[in-house]
Backbone as numpy.savetxt, mean C-alpha at the origin, in Angstrom:
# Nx Ny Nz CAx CAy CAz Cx Cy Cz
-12.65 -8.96 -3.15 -11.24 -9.18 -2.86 -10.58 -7.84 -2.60
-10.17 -7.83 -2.05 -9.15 -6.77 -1.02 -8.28 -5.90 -2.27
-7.94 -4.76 -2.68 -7.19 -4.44 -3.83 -5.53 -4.23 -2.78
-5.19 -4.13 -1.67 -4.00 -4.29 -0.95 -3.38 -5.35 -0.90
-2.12 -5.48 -1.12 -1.85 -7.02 -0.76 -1.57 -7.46 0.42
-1.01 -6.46 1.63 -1.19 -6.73 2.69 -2.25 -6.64 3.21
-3.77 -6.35 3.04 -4.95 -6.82 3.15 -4.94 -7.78 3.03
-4.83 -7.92 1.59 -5.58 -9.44 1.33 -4.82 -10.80 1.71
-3.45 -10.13 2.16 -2.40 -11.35 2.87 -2.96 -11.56 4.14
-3.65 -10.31 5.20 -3.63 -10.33 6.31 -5.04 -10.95 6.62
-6.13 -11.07 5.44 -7.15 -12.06 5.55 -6.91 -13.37 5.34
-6.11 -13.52 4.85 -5.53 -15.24 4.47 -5.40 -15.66 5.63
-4.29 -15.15 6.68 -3.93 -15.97 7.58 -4.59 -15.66 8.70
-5.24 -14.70 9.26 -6.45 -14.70 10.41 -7.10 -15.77 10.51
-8.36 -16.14 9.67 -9.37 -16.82 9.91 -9.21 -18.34 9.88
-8.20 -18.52 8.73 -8.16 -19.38 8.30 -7.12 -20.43 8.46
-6.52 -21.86 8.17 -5.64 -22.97 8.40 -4.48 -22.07 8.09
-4.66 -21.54 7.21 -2.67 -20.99 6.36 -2.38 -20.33 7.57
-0.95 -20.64 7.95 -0.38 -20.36 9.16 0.33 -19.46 8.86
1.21 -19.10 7.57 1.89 -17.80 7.02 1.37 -17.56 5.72
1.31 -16.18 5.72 1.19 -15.42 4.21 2.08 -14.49 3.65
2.58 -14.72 2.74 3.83 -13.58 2.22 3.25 -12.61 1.51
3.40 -11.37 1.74 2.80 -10.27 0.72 4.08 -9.17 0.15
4.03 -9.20 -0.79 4.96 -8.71 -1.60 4.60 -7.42 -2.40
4.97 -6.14 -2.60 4.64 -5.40 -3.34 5.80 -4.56 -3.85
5.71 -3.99 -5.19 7.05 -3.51 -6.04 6.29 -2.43 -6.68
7.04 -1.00 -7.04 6.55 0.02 -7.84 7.86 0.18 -8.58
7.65 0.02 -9.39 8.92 0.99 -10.35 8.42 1.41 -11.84
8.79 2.47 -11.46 8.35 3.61 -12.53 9.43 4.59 -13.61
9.28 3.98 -14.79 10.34 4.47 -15.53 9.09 5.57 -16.35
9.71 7.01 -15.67 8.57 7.77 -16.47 9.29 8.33 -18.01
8.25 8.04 -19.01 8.00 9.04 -19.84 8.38 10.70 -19.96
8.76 11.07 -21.06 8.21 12.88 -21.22 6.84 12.98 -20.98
6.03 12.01 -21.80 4.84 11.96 -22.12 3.98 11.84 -20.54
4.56 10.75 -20.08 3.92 10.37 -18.92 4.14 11.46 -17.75
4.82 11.82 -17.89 5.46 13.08 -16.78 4.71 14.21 -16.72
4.12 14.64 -18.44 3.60 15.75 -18.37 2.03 15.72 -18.35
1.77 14.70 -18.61 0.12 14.00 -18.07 -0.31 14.36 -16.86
0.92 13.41 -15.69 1.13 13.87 -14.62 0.68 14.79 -13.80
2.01 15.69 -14.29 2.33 17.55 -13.70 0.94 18.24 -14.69
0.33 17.98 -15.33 -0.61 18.30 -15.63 -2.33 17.86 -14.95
-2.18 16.27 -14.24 -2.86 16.15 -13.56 -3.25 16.58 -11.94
-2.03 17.00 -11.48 -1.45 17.77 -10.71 -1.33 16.69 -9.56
-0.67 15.77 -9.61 -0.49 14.29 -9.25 0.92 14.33 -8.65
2.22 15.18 -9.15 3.20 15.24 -8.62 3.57 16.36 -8.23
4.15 16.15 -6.91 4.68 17.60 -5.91 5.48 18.67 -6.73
5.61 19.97 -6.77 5.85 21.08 -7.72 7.23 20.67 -7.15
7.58 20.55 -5.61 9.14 19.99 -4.94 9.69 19.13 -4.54
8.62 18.06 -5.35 9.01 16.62 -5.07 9.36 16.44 -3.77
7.94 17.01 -2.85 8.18 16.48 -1.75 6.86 15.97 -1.34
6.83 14.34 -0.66 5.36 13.81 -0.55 5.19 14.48 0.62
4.09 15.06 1.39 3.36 15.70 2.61 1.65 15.12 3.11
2.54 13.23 3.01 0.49 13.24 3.69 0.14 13.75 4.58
-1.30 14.09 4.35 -2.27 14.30 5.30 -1.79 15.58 5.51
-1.32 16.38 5.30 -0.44 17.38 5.42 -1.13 18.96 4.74
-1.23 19.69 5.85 -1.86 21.23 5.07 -1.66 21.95 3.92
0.12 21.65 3.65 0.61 21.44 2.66 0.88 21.08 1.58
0.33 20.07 1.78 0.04 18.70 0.51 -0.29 18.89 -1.11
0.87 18.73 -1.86 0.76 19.52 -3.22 1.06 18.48 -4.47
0.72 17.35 -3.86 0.95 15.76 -4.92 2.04 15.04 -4.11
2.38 14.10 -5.13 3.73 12.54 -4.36 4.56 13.36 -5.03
6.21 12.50 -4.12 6.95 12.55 -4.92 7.27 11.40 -5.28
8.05 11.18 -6.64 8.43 9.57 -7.21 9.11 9.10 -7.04
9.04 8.05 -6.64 10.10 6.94 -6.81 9.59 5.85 -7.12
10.88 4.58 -6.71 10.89 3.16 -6.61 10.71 2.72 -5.50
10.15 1.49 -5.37 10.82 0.89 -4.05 10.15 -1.30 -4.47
10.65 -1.74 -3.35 10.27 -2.75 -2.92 10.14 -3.42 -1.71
9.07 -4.35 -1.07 8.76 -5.00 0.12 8.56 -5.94 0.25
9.00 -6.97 0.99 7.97 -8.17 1.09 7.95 -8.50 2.96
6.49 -8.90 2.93 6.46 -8.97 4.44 5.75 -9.92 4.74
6.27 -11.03 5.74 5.76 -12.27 6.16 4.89 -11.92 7.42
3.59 -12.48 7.20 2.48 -12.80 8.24 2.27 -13.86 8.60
2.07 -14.14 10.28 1.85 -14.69 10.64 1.15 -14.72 11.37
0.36 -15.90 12.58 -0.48 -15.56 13.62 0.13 -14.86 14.66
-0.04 -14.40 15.42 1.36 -13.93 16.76 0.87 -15.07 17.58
0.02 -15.41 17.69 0.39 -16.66 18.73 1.42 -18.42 18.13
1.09 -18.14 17.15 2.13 -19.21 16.28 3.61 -18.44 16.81
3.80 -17.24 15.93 4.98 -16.36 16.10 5.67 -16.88 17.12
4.29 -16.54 18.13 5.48 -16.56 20.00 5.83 -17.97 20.46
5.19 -19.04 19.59 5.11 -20.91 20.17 6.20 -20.61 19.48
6.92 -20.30 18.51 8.01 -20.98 17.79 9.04 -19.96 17.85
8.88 -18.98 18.86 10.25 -17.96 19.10 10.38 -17.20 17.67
9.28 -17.13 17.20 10.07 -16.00 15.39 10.80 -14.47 16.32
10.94 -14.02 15.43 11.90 -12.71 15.87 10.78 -11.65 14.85
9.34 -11.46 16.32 8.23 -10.29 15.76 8.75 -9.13 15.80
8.78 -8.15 14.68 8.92 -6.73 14.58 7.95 -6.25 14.44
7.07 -6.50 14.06 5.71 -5.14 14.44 4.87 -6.51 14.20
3.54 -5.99 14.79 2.13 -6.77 15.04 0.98 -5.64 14.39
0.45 -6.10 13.41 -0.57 -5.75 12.15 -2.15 -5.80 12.85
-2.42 -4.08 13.86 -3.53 -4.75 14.31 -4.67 -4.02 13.30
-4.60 -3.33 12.22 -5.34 -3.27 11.54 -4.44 -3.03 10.00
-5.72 -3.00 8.73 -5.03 -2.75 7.33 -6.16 -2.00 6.89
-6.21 -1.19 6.02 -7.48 -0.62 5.13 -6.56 -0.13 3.65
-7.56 -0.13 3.30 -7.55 0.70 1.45 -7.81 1.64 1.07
-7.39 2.82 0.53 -8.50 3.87 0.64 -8.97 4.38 -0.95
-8.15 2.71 -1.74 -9.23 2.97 -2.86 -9.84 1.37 -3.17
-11.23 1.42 -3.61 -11.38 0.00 -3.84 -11.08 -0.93 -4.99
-10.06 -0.34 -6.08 -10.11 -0.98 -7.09 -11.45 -0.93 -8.35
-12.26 -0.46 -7.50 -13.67 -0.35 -8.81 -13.62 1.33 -9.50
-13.38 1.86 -9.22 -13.49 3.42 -9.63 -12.74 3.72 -10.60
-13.06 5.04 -11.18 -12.00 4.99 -12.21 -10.98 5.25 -12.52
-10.08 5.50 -10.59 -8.87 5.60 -10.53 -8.66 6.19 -9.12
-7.05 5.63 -9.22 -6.63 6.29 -7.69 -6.75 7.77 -7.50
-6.68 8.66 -8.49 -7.34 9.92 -7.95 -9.06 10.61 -8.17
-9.38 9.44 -8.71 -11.00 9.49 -7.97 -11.46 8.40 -7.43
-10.79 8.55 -5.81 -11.01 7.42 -4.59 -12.61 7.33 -4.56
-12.95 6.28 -4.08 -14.44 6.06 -3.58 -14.20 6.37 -2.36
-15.39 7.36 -2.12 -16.08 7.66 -0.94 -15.66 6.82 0.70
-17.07 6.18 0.45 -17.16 5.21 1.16 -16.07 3.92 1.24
-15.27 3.85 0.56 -13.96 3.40 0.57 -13.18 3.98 1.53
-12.56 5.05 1.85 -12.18 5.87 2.70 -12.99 6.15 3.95
């Protein structure tokens, strides 16, 4: 099983009868002293709280909150019934698999 939820939303409705899939995802993070300095000690958060993927720069995240939810559908359903498409999902990946012993020791071959 897919550890993304828009993965594993966006396998639901491809192959299969389900004509929509809702995928929903929420972070909120009420940090700790404790947890903070785990952290900045794991070296997990930006020294300027600034996130820089992929970036030469790249010196940890910065934190926040947020929330999403995003409805999938087929695009050919989409276009029979006039929905109002904002973007078309032509691929999804993970770049951790959920088995390891954490998001900062990604699997390999996962990536």
């Amino acid at each position: 099983m897919p550890s993304h939820p828009t993965t594993a939303s966006a396998l639901a409705v491809v192959p299969s009868e389900k004509l929509t899939s809702i995928s929903t995802l929420s972070s909120l993070r009420m940090p700790t002293k404790r947890l903070t300095r785990v952290l900045n000690k794991a070296g997990e958060i930006s020294r300027d709280g600034t996130c820089r993927s992929f970036d030469h720069g790249a010196n940890g995240h910065g934190r926040g909150e947020g929330a999403a939810i995003v409805i999938l559908n087929r695009l050919g359903d989409a276009l029979r019934d006039s929905d109002n498409v904002l973007a078309v999902l032509k691929i999804s990946a993970a770049g951790q698999d959920g088995r390891t012993n954490g998001i900062m020791t990604p699997n390999f071959v996962a990536q």
